[in-house]
Structure formats: structure tokens, C-alpha cells
XYZ file of C-alpha atoms in Angstrom:
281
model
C 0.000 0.000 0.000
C 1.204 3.466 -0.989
C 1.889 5.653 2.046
C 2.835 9.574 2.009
C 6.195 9.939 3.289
C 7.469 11.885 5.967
C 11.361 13.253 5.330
C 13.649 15.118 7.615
C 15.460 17.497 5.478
C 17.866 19.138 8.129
C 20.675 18.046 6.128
C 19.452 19.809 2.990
C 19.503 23.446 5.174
C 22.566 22.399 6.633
C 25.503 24.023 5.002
C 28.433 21.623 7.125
C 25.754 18.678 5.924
C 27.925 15.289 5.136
C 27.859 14.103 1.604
C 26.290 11.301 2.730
C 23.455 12.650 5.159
C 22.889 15.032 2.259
C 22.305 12.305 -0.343
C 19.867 10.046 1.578
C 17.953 12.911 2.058
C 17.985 13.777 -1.673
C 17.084 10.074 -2.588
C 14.159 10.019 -0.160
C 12.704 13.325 -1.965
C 13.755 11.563 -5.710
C 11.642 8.665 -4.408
C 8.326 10.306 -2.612
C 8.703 12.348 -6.047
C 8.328 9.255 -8.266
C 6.014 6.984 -6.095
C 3.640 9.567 -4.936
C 4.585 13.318 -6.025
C 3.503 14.012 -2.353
C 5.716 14.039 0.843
C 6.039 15.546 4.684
C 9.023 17.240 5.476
C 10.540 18.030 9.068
C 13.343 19.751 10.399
C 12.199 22.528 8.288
C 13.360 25.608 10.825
C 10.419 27.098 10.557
C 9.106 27.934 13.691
C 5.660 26.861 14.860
C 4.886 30.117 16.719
C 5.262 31.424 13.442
C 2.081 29.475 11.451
C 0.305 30.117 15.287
C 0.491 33.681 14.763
C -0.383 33.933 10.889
C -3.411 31.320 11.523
C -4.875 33.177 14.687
C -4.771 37.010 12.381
C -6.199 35.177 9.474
C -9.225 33.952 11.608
C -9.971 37.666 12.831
C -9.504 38.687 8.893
C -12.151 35.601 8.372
C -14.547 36.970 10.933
C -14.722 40.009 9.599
C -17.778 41.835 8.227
C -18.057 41.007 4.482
C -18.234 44.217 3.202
C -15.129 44.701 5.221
C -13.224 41.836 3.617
C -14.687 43.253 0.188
C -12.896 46.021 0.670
C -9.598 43.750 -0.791
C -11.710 41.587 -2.928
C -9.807 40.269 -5.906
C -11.904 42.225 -8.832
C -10.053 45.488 -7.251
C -6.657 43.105 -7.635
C -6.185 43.881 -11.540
C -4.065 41.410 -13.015
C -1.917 40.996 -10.031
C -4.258 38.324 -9.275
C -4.367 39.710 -5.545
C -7.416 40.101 -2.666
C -10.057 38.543 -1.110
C -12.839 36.130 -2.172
C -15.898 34.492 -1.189
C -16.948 30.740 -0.301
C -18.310 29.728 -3.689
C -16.786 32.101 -6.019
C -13.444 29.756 -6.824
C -14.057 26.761 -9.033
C -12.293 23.232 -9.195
C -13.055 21.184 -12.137
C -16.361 23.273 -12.558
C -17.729 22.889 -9.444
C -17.978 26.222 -7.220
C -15.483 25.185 -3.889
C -16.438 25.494 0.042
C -14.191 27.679 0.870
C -13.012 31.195 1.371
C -9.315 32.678 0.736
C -6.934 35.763 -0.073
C -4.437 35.683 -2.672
C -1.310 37.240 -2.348
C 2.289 37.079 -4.027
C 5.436 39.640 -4.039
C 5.317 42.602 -2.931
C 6.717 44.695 -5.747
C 6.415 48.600 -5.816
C 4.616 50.536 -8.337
C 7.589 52.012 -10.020
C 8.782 47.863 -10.933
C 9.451 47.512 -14.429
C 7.242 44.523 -14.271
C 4.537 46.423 -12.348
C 4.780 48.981 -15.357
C 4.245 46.748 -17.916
C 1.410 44.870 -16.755
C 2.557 41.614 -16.343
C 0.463 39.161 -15.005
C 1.058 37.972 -11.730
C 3.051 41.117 -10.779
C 2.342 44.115 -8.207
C 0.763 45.456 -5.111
C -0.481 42.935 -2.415
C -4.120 43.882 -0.973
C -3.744 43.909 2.589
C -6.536 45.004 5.032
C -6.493 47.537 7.951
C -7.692 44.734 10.427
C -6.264 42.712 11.864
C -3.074 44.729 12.508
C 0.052 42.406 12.166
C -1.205 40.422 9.542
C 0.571 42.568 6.342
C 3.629 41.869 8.410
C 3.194 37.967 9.014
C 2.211 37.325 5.600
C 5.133 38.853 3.903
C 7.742 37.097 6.845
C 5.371 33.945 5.430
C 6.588 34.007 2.098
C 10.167 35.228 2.538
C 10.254 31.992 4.411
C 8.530 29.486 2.307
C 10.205 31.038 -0.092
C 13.749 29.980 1.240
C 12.011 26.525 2.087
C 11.290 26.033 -1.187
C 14.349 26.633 -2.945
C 15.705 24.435 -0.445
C 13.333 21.292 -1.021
C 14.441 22.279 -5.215
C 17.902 21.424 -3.835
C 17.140 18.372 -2.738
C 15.166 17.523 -6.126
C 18.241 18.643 -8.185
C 20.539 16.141 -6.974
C 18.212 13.634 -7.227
C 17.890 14.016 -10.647
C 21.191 14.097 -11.361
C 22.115 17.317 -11.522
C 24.053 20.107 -9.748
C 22.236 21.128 -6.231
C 21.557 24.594 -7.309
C 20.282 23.923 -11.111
C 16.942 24.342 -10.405
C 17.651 27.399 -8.117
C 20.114 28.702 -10.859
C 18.509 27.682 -13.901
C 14.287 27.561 -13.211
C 13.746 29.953 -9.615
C 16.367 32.505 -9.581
C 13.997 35.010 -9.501
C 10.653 32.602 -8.757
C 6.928 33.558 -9.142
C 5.378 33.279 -6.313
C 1.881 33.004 -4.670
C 0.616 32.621 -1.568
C -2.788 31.713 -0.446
C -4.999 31.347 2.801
C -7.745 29.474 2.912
C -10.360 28.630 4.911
C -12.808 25.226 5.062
C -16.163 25.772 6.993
C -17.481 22.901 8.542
C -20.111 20.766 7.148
C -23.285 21.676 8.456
C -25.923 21.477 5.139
C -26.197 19.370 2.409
C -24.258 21.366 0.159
C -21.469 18.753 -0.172
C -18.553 17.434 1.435
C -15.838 18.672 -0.434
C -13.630 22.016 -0.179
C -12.137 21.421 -3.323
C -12.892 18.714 -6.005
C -10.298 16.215 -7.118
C -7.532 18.392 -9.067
C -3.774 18.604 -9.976
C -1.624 21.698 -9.261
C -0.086 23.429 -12.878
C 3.212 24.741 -11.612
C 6.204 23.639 -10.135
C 6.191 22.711 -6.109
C 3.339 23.553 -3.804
C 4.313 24.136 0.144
C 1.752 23.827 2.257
C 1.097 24.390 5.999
C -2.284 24.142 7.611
C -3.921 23.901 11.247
C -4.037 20.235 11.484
C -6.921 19.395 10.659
C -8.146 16.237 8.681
C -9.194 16.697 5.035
C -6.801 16.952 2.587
C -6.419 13.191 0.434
C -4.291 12.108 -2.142
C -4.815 9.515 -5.148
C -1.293 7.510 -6.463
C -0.993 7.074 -9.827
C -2.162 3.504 -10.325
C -4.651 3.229 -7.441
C -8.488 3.263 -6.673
C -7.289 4.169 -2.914
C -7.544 7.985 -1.474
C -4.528 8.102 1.098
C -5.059 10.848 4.078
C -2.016 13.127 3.749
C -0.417 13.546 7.446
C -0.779 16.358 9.975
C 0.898 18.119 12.810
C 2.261 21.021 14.229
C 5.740 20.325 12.533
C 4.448 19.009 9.198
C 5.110 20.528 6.307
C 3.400 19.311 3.099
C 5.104 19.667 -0.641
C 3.312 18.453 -3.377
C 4.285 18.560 -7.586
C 3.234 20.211 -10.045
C 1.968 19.483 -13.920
C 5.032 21.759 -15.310
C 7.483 19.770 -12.870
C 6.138 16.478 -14.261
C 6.345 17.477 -17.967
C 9.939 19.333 -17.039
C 11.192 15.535 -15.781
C 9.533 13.491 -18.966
C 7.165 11.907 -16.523
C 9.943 11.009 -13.660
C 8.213 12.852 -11.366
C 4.364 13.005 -10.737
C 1.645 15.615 -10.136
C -0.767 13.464 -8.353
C -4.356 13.831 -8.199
C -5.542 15.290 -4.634
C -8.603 16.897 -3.198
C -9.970 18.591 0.530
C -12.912 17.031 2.616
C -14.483 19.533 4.599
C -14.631 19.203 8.426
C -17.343 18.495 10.469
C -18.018 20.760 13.288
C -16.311 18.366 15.909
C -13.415 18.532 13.895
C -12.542 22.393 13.995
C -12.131 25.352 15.574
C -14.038 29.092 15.261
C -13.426 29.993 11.792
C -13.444 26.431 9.916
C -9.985 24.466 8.859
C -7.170 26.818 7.457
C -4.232 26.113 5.030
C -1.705 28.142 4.097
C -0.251 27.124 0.166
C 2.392 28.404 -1.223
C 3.097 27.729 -4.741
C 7.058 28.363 -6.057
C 7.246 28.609 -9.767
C 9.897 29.937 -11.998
């Protein structure tokens, strides 16, 4: 039976790492990659008082007024693809998803030559005047996962083969990012039990943290079987991405996964949140 692996990757932030420390830990990424293009990492660094305090200001954003959240909403975004939406208003394989979120990405000044020209993708984050503190722990947020990230690509590059910084040199050097917050309300209608239908992600690595809460599943290539992906204060999910599959000829896998919604016994005030970060060249 397939199982989601869990891999310690303090050797791949490790600078004084030993050759050999570093390349089990690259051949346990190379083979999560192949088998299941889904794995856990620990020994991450990142600090779990960190994801406490972004997940307790994105509830208070959540609990806002909506007309107070729709001050940021995502039609005021422009093709920065930035702000706020509502449960319903996101679709996944056609069907409208349970669940609420704001978008964010860089945070690039107007004067960027990028900004300038309009590219997609690129600009101004929409932040909100309440909570205080949350502009602040979003942006920390994605420096981080950022840095994560390109350390996880590390780890990917030498099991493939190639140099430990090609894909930071020669794909991420200067990465798009985006970073998302969602949140899952509980089930409590017949509306359906799924935050997001079965899907694949289209870029390169997704990071994701969330509040450890059941719900998110995975499908292996191959199988019938939905495998529940782990949980826990010091878990760190990455999952792959259709360009990283077609980028490896099919070596590595973007694998099929989807989000149950909670039930009310299963969260707190404000519904189940996760916090994905998607790193793309």
C-alpha cells in the first residue's frame, strides 16, 4: 500500500551537511517524487509560533464583516491576481469550492518595471487595515517558504542528477510566487462534502502548511485508494506540479488530490485553514 512519506530534510539546510546525510535525504525526496509526487518534510526551521500567529490574524480577517473583507476583494486586484474572495466564487473542475481565501504574491512597488508593464502575476499585495500584524506575518510567510522552497528544489536537483543549485540557478532565480490562505467551513448542510474537487496543481512545487486538521487526500498514480495526507504542528506538506512532471519526462508526478471539509467536531471558530504556497519559476 502506498503511504505519504514523511522526510527530515535538516541536512538539505545544513551548510556543514555530510555528503552522505545530504544524499539520503535527496534520494528520499527523488523517491516520494516518483512513487507519490507528495511528501512531509521536518526539520524545516520554521518555527511553529510562526504558522500560530499567521493562523490566529487570518481567523480575525475571516470573521470580519463582508463588506469589510470586500474592501480587498480580488476584482479590485487587476491582473496581479491579488485580494479577497468568497466561499463559492473559486471553481475546481467546474464545481464552485467550500471555501473562502486571499491571494497574495510579491510585494513589488509601483515604479517595478514589471509592475509597469502589466505583467500578469506582478504588483501590489491587498492587505486590510484589520487585523493589525497580519501585512507583516504574511510577507515574513513568504520570505520563508520562499527559502524553504528553494531548499526542497535542492534536494530535487541532486536527485535528478544534476548540480544542487540547477533548479535554483537555472528555473527559480527570480521565482513567481503566490501565496494563499484558505479557509474550510465545517459541514453543516447538504451542500457537499468537499472544499475542493479532485484536481492537480499546474506549476512547479506547492508548500503547504495548515492547522491540522483532517481533510486533505491524495490519489497515487495507479490506485483506486484515497490516502489521508499527514498532519501536525511540525508538518510541512510539498506536493508537484503538472510543469514539474512534464519538465522531468514523466519522472516525477503531479498526483491527483482533493480537501474534505470538516465536520463541526473537527474544527475550531473559523473552519480548517491552510496556508499554500506555490514556487514557480
Amino acid at each position: 500500500m502506498p503511504v505519504v512519506p514523511v522526510i527530515d530534510i535538516t541536512a538539505l539546510r545544513d551548510t556543514t551537511a555530510e555528503a552522505a546525510a545530504l544524499d539520503a535525504c535527496a534520494r528520499a525526496i527523488d523517491a516520494a517524487c516518483r512513487d507519490v509526487g507528495f511528501f512531509c518534510i521536518t526539520g524545516h526551521g520554521i518555527s511553529p509560533h510562526r504558522l500560530d500567529n499567521l493562523d490566529s490574524l487570518a481567523r480575525e480577517f475571516f470573521a470580519r464583516p463582508e463588506d469589510e473583507k470586500a474592501a480587498i476583494a480580488m476584482a479590485k486586484g487587476g491582473t496581479a491576481w491579488r485580494g479577497w474572495f468568497a466561499e463559492g466564487t473559486e471553481l475546481t473542475a467546474g464545481r464552485p469550492d467550500h471555501k473562502e481565501g486571499i491571494y497574495f504574491g510579491s510585494e513589488l512597488p509601483g515604479d517595478d518595471p514589471r509592475v509597469v508593464a502589466g505583467l500578469p502575476l506582478h504588483g501590489r499585495n491587498q492587505f486590510p487595515d484589520r487585523p493589525e500584524g497580519l501585512r507583516e506575518a504574511v510577507l515574513e510567510w513568504i520570505e520563508s517558504m520562499t527559502a524553504l522552497g528553494q531548499d526542497v528544489l535542492r534536494g530535487m536537483s541532486i536527485g535528478l542528477g544534476l548540480d544542487a543549485d540547477w533548479i535554483g540557478e537555472h528555473l527559480t532565480a527570480d521565482p513567481t510566487v503566490l501565496f494563499r490562505i484558505f479557509t474550510y467551513p465545517a459541514v453543516v448542510d447538504d451542500s457537499g462534502d468537499w472544499g475542493v474537487a479532485e484536481h492537480t496543481d499546474y506549476g512547479l512545487i506547492t508548500v503547504l502548511a495548515h492547522d491540522g486538521t483532517p481533510g486533505l487526500q491524495v490519489r497515487p498514480r495507479g490506485t483506486d485508494e484515497w490516502l489521508d495526507v499527514p498532519g501536525g504542528p511540525d508538518v510541512i506538506v510539498v506536493n508537484l506540479g503538472d510543469m514539474l512532471e512534464a519538465m522531468t519526462g514523466g519522472r516525477y508526478r503531479s498526483t491527483a488530490h482533493r480537501v474534505r471539509r470538516p465536520t463541526p467536531e473537527q474544527v475550531r471558530a473559523g473552519g480548517r485553514l491552510s496556508f499554500p504556497f506555490f514556487l514557480d519559476p
